[in-house]
Short mmCIF file of C-alpha atoms and ligand atoms in Angstrom, two decimals:
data_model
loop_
_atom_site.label_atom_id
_atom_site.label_comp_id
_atom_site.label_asym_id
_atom_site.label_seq_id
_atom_site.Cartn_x
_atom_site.Cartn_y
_atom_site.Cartn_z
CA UNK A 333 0.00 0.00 0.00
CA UNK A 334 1.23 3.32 -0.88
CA UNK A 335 2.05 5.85 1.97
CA UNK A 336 -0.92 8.56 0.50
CA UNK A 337 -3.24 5.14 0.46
CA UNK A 338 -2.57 4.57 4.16
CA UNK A 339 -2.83 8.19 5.03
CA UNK A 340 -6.77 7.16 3.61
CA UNK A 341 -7.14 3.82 6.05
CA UNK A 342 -8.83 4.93 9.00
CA UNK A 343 -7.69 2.07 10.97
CA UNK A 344 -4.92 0.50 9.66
CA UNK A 345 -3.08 -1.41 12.49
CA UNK A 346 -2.63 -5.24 11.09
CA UNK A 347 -5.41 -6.78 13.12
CA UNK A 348 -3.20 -9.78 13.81
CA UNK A 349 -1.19 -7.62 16.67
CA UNK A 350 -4.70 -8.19 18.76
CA UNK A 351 -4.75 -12.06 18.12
CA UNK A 352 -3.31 -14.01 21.86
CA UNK A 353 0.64 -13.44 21.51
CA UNK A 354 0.49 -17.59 22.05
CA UNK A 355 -1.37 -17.98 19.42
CA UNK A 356 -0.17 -15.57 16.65
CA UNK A 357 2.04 -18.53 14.87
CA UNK A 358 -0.27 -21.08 15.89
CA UNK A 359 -0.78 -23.72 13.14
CA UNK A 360 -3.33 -25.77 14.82
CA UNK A 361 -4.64 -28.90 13.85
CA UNK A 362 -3.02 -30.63 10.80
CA UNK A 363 -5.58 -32.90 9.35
CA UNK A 364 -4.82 -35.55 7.11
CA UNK A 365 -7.84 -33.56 4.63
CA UNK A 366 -5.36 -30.40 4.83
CA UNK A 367 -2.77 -31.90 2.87
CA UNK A 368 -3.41 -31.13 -0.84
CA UNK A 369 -2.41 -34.48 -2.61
CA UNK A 370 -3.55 -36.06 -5.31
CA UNK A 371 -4.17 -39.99 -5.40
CA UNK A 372 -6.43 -42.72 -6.30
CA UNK A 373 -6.50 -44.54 -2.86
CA UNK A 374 -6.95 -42.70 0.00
CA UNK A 375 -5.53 -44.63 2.76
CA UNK A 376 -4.50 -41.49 4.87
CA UNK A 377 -7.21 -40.90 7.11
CA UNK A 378 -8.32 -44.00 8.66
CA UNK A 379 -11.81 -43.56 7.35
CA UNK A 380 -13.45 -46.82 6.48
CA UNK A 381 -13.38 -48.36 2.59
CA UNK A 382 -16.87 -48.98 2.02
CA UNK A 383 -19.84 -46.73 2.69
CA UNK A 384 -22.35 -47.25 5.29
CA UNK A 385 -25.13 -49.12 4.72
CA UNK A 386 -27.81 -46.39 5.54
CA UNK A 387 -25.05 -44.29 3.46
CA UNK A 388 -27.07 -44.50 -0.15
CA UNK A 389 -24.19 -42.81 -2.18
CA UNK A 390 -21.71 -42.72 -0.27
CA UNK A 391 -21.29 -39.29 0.04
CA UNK A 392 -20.79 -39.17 4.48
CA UNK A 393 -17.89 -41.33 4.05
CA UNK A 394 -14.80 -38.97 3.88
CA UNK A 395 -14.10 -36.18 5.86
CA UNK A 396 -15.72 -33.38 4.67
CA UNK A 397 -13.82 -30.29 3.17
CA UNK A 398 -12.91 -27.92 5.65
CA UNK A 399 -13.46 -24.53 4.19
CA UNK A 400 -15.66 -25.90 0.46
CA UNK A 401 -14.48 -22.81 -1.83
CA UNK A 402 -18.26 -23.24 -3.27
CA UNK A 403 -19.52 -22.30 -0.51
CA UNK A 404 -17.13 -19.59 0.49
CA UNK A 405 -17.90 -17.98 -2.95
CA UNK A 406 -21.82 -18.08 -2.68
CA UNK A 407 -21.42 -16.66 0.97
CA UNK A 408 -18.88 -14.02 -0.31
CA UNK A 409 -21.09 -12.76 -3.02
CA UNK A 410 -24.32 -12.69 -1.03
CA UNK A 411 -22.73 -10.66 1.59
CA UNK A 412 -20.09 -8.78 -0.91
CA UNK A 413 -17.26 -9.67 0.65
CA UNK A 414 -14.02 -11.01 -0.93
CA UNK A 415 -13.94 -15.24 -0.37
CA UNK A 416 -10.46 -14.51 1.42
CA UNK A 417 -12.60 -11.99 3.82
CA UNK A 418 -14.91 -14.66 4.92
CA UNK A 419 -14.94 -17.96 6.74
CA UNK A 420 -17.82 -20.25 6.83
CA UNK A 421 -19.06 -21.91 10.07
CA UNK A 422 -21.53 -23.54 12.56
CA UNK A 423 -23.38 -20.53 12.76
CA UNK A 424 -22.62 -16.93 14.06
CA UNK A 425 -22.31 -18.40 17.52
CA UNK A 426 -18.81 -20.46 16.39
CA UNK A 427 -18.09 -17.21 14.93
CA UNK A 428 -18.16 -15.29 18.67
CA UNK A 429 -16.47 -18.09 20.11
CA UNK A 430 -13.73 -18.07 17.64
CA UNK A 431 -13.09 -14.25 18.23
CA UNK A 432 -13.19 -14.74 22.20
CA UNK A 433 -10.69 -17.33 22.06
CA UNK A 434 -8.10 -16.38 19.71
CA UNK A 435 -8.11 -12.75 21.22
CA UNK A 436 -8.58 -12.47 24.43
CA UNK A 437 -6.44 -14.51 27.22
CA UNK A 438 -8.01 -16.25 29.50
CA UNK A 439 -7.88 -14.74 32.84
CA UNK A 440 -6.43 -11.68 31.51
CA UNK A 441 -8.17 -9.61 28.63
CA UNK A 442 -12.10 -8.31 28.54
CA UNK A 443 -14.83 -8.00 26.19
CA UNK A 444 -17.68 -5.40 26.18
CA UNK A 445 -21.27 -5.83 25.29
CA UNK A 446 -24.00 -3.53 25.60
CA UNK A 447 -27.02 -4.40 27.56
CA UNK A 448 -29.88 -5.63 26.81
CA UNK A 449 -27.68 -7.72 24.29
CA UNK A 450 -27.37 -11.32 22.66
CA UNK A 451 -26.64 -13.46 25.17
CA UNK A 452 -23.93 -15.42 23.55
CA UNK A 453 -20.98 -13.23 23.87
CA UNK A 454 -21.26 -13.16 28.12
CA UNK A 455 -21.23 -17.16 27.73
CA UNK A 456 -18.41 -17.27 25.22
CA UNK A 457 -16.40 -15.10 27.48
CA UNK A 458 -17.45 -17.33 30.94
CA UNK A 459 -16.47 -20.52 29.54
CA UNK A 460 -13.31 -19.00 28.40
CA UNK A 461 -12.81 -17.08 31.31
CA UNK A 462 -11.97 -14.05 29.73
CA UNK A 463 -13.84 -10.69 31.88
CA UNK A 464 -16.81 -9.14 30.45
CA UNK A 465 -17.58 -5.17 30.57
CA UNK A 466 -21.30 -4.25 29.89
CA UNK A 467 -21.71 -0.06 29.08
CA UNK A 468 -25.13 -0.96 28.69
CA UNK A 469 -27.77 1.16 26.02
CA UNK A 470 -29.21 4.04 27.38
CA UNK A 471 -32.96 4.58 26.26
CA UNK A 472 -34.42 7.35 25.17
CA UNK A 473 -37.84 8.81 23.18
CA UNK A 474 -36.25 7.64 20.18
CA UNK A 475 -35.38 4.14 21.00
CA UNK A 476 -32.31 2.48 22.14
CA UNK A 477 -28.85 4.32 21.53
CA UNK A 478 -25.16 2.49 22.55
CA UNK A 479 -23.17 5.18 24.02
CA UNK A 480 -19.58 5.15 22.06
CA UNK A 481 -18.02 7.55 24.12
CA UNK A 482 -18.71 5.68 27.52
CA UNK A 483 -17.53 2.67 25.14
CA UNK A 484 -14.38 3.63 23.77
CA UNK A 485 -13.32 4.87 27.27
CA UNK A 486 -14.08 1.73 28.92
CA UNK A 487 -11.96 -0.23 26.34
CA UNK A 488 -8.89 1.68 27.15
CA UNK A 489 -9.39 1.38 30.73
CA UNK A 490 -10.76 -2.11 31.66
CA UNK A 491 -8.15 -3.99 29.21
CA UNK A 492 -10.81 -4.82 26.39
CA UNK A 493 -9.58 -6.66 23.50
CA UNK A 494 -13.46 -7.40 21.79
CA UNK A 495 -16.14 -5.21 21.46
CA UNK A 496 -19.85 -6.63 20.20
CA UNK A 497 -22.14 -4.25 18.93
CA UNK A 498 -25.44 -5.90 17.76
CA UNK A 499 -26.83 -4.28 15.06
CA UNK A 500 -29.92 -4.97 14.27
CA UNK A 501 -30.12 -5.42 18.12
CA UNK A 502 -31.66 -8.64 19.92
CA UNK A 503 -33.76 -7.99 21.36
CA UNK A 504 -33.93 -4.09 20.81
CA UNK A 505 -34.11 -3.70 17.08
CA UNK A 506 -32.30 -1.20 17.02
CA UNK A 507 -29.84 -0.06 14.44
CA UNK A 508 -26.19 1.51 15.19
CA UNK A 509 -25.60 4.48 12.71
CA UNK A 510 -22.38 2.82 10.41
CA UNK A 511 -20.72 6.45 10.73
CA UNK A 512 -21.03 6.04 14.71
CA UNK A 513 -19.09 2.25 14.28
CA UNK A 514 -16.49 3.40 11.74
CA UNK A 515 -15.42 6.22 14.29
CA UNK A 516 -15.13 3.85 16.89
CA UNK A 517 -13.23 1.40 15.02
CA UNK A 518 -11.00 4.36 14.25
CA UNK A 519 -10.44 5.26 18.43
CA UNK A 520 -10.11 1.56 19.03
CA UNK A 521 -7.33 1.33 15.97
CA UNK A 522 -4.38 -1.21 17.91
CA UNK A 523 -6.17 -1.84 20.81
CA UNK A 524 -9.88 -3.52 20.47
CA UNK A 525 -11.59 -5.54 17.47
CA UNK A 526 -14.94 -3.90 17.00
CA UNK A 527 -17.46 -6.98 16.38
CA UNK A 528 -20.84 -6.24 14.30
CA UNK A 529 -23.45 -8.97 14.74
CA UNK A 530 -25.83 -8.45 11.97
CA UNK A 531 -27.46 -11.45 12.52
CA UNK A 532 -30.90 -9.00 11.12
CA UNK A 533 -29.08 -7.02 8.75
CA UNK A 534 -31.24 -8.56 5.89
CA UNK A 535 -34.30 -6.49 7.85
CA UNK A 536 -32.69 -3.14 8.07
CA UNK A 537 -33.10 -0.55 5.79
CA UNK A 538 -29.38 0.59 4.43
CA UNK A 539 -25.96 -0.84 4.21
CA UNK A 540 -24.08 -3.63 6.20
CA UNK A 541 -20.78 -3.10 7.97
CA UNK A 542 -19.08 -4.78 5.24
CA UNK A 543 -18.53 -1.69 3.63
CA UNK A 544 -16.43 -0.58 6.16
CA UNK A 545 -13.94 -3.24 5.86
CA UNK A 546 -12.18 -1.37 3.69
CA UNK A 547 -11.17 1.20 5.21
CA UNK A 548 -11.20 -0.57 8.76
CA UNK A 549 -9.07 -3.58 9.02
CA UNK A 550 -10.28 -3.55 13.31
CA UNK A 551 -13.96 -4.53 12.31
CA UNK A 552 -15.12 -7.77 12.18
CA UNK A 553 -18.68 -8.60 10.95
CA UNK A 554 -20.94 -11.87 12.06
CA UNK A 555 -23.53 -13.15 9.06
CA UNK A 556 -25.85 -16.22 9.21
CA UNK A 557 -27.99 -17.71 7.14
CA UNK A 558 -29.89 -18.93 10.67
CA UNK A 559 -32.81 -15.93 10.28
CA UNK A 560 -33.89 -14.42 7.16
CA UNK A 561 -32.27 -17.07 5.06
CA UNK A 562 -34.35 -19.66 7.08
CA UNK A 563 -31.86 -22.31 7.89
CA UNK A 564 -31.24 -22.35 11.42
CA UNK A 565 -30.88 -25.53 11.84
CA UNK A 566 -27.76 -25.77 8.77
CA UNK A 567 -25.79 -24.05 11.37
CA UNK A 568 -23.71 -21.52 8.67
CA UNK A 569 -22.60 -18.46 9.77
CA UNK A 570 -19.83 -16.18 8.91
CA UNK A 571 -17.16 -13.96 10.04
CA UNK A 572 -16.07 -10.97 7.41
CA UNK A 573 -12.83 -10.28 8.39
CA UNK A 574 -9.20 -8.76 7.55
CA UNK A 575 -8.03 -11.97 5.04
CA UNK A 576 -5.21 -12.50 7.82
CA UNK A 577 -7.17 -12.09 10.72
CA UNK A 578 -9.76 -14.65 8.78
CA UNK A 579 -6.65 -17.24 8.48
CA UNK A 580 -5.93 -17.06 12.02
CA UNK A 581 -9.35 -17.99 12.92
CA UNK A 582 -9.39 -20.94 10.52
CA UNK A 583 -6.70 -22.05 12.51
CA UNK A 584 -8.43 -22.02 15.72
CA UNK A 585 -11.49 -23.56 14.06
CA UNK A 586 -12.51 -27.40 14.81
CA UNK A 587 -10.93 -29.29 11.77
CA UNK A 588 -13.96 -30.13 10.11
CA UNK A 589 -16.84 -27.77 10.94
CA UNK A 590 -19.26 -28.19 8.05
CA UNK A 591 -21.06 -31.31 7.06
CA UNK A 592 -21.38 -31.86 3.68
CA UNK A 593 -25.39 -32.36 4.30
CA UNK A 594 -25.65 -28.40 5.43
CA UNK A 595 -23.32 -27.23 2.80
CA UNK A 596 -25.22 -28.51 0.03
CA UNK A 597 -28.60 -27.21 1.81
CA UNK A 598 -26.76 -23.85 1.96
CA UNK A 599 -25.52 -24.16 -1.69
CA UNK A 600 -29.01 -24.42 -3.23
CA UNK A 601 -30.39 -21.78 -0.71
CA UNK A 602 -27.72 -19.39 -2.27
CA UNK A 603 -29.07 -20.28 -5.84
CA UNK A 604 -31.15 -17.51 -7.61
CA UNK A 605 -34.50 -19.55 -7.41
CA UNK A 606 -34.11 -19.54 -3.59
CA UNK A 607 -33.02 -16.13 -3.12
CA UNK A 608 -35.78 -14.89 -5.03
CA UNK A 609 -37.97 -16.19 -2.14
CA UNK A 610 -36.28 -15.38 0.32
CA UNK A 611 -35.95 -12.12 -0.53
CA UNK A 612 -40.01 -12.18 -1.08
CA UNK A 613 -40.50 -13.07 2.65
CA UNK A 614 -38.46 -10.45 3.76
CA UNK A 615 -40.60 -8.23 2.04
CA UNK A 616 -43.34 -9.70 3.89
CA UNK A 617 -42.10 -8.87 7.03
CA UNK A 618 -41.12 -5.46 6.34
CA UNK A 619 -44.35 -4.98 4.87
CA UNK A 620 -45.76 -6.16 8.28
CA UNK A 621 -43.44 -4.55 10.97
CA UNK A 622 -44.70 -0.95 11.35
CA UNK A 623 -48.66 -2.20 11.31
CA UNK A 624 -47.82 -5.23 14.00
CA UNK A 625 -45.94 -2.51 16.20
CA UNK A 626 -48.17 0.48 16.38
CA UNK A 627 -51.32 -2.24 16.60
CA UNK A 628 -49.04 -3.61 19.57
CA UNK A 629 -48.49 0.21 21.17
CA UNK A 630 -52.11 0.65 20.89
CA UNK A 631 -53.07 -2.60 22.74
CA UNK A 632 -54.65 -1.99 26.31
CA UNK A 633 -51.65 -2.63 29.26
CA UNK A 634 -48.67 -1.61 26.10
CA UNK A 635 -46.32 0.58 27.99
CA UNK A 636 -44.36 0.79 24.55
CA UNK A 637 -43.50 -1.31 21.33
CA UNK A 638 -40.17 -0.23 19.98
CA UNK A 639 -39.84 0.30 16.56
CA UNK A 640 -37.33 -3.02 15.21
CA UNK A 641 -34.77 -3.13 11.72
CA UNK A 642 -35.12 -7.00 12.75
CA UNK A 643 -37.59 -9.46 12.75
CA UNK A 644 -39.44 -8.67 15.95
CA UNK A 645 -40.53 -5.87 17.89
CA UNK A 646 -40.12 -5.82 21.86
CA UNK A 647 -42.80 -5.12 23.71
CA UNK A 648 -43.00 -3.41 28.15
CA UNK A 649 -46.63 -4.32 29.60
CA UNK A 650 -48.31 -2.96 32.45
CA UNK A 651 -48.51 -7.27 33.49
CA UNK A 652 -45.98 -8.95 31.07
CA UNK A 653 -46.88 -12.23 32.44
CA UNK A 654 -50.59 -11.94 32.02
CA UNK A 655 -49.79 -11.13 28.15
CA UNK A 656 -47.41 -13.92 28.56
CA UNK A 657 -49.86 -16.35 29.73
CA UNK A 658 -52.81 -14.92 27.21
CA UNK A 659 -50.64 -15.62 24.40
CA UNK A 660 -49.47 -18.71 25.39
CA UNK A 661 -53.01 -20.19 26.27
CA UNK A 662 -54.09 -19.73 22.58
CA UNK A 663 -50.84 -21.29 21.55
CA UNK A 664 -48.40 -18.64 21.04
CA UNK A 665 -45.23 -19.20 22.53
CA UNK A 666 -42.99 -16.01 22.65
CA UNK A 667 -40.08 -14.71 24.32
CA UNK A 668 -40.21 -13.80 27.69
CA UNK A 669 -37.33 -11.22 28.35
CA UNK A 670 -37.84 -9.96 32.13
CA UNK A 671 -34.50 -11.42 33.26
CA UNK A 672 -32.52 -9.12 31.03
CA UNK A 673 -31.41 -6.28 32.45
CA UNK A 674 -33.69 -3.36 31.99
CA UNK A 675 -36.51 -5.56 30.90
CA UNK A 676 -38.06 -6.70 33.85
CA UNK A 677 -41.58 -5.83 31.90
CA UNK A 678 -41.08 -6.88 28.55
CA UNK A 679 -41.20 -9.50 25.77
CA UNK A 680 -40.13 -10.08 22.18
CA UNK A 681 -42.63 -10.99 19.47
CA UNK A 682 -41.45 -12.47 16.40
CA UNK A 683 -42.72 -11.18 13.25
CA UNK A 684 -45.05 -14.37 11.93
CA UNK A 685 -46.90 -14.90 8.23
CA UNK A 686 -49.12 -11.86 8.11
CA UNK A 687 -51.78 -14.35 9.59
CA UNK A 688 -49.83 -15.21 12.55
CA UNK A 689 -49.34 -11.23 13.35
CA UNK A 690 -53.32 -10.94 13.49
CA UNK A 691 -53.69 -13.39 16.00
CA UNK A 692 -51.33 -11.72 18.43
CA UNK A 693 -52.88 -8.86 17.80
CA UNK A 694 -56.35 -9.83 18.28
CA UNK A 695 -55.15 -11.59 21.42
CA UNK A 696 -53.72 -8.91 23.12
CA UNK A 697 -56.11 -6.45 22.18
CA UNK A 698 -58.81 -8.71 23.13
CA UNK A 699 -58.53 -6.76 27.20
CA UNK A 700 -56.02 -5.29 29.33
CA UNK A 701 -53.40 -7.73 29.71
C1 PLP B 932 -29.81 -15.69 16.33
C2 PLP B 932 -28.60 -14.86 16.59
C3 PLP B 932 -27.32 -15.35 16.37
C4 PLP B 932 -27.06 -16.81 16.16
O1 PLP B 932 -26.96 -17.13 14.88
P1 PLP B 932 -26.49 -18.59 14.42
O2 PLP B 932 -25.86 -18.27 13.13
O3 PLP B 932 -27.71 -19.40 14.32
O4 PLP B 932 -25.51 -19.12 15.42
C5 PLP B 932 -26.24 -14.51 16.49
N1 PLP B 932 -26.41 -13.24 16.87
C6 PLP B 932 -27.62 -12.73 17.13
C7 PLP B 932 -27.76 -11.32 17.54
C8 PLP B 932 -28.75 -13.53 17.01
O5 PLP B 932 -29.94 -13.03 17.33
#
């Protein structure tokens, strides 16, 4: 890179100097599927000769490819990203784990989250025993806002390697302003990874964090195919990453992460047919979201319905548990947040077929709940 071209990078610290020292020329595990030779009997992986019997093609009885470049190109353009940017794995969640382990040390380094948040990156950072800071959202007439000030301070003084911004929010909904994340990448540039989970991105109205990779080699941004793409249970998420900040990850990664069953799911759901509808039922719900929260707001015992870029709304009642327990007699399960912090009256709704949506809404405004 030229010197005026650097002068350009906002952040522009190799992201490798925040991988674990211990780990930085880790090579991890060498499977016998990572050496790239060419033969006619494969007698180097102790997998058995014939296929198993419930096994009608054959096709489960090698390891699986670790990383299928197939798959890393469909993901790559859906997401437009470079395939060197991204790696492919089970789900968003291996994705947070990855990050907590190959940057922080145990015992030593912190994340920060922001309160009421996904709850995976506190669990990551407990079983890895790695400290975690919350500068939790402050709320306001408008919504839900993350305070980056309070954040970038608390990075520099409470040893914080990670930061995870969710964005769409779970369970707020609520959207982080890019400009807001690209200036924080820019403080944090040396010290702190800035994480975007955009596990709703596909529901928000504008671009994804991708677009700052760029000029920010310190973000990092979490895809999956678990929500609007409607595969949860293929477990493929990403990480978009600095390429050599995405190599150092693959080397932390469990040798073979993907089985061939979910990658071929994934494969056709990446195909233009699929897309298509998928893309059609996103519409849906955005063509549902403003109606299902204001009818919500308007429901007897609503203290407020916050307005979502995902695919819920969150809801504070005057009795959450009678709404709770109203929804759930006629069959509705949803979730119940009042052991989050902050949300001791509130629950998120799931935006359902446009059928669905009219149910909950005829249930709740059926009386004060
Ligand atoms: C659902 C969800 C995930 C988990 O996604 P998987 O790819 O299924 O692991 C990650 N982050 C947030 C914010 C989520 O809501």
């Amino acid at each position: 890179m030229s010197a005026a071209a650097q002068q350009d990078v906002a952040s522009a610290t190799d992201p490798q100097a925040l991988v674990r020292e211990d780990l930085r020329d880790f090579a991890g595990y060498r499977s016998a599927r990572s050496e790239s030779l060419q033969g006619r009997i494969w007698l180097n992986a102790n997998e058995s000769p014939w296929r198993n019997d419930a096994d009608g093609d054959g096709t489960l009885r090698r390891y699986p490819d670790p990383q299928p470049q197939a798959l890393r190109n469909a993901l790559a353009d859906l997401y437009g990203c470079a395939p060197e940017q991204l790696l492919a794995g089970r789900g968003s969640d291996e994705g947070i784990d990855l990050l907590v382990r190959a940057v922080c040390r145990p015992g030593g380094d912190a994340i920060l989250i922001s309160t009421p948040t996904f709850g995976m990156y506190a669990v990551s950072a407990r079983l890895h025993g790695t400290r975690v800071v919350d500068v939790p959202l402050r709320e306001d007439a408008q919504g839900w806002q993350c305070d980056f000030a309070a954040v970038a301070t608390a990075v520099r003084r409470d040893g914080v390697k990670l930061v995870f911004l969710c964005s769409p929010g779970n369970p707020t909904g609520a959207l982080m302003p890019l400009s807001a994340i690209a200036a924080l990448a820019r403080q944090l540039d040396g010290q702190a990874l800035v994480v975007v989970d955009e596990a709703y991105q596909e529901y928000a109205n504008g671009p994804s964090a991708i677009t700052l990779l760029p000029a920010h080699r310190n973000v990092v941004v979490l895809r999956t195919l678990s929500k609007a793409h409607a595969l949860a249970a293929a477990r493929i998420g990403s990480v978009i990453a600095d390429p050599e900040l995405i190599e150092v990850l693959r080397r932390c990664q469990a040798p073979y992460p993907l089985p061939v069953a979910c990658v071929e799911q994934a494969l056709q759901a990446l195909a233009p047919a699929a897309r298509a509808a998928t893309g059609e039922h996103i519409a849906t719900v955005l063509g549902e979201r403003e109606s299902l929260r204001s009818a919500l707001a308007a429901a007897p015992g609503v203290r407020r319905a916050y307005a979502s870029s995902a695919n819920f709304v969150l809801v504070r009642f005057d009795d959450a548990q009678a709404a709770f327990d109203r929804l759930l007699s006629a069959g509705v399960v949803v979730r119940d947040m009042r052991a989050a912090p902050g949300l001791g009256d509130a629950l998120r709704i799931s935006i359902g077929t446009p059928e669905q949506n009219r149910q909950v809404i005829a249930l709740l405004a059926g009386g004060a709940a």
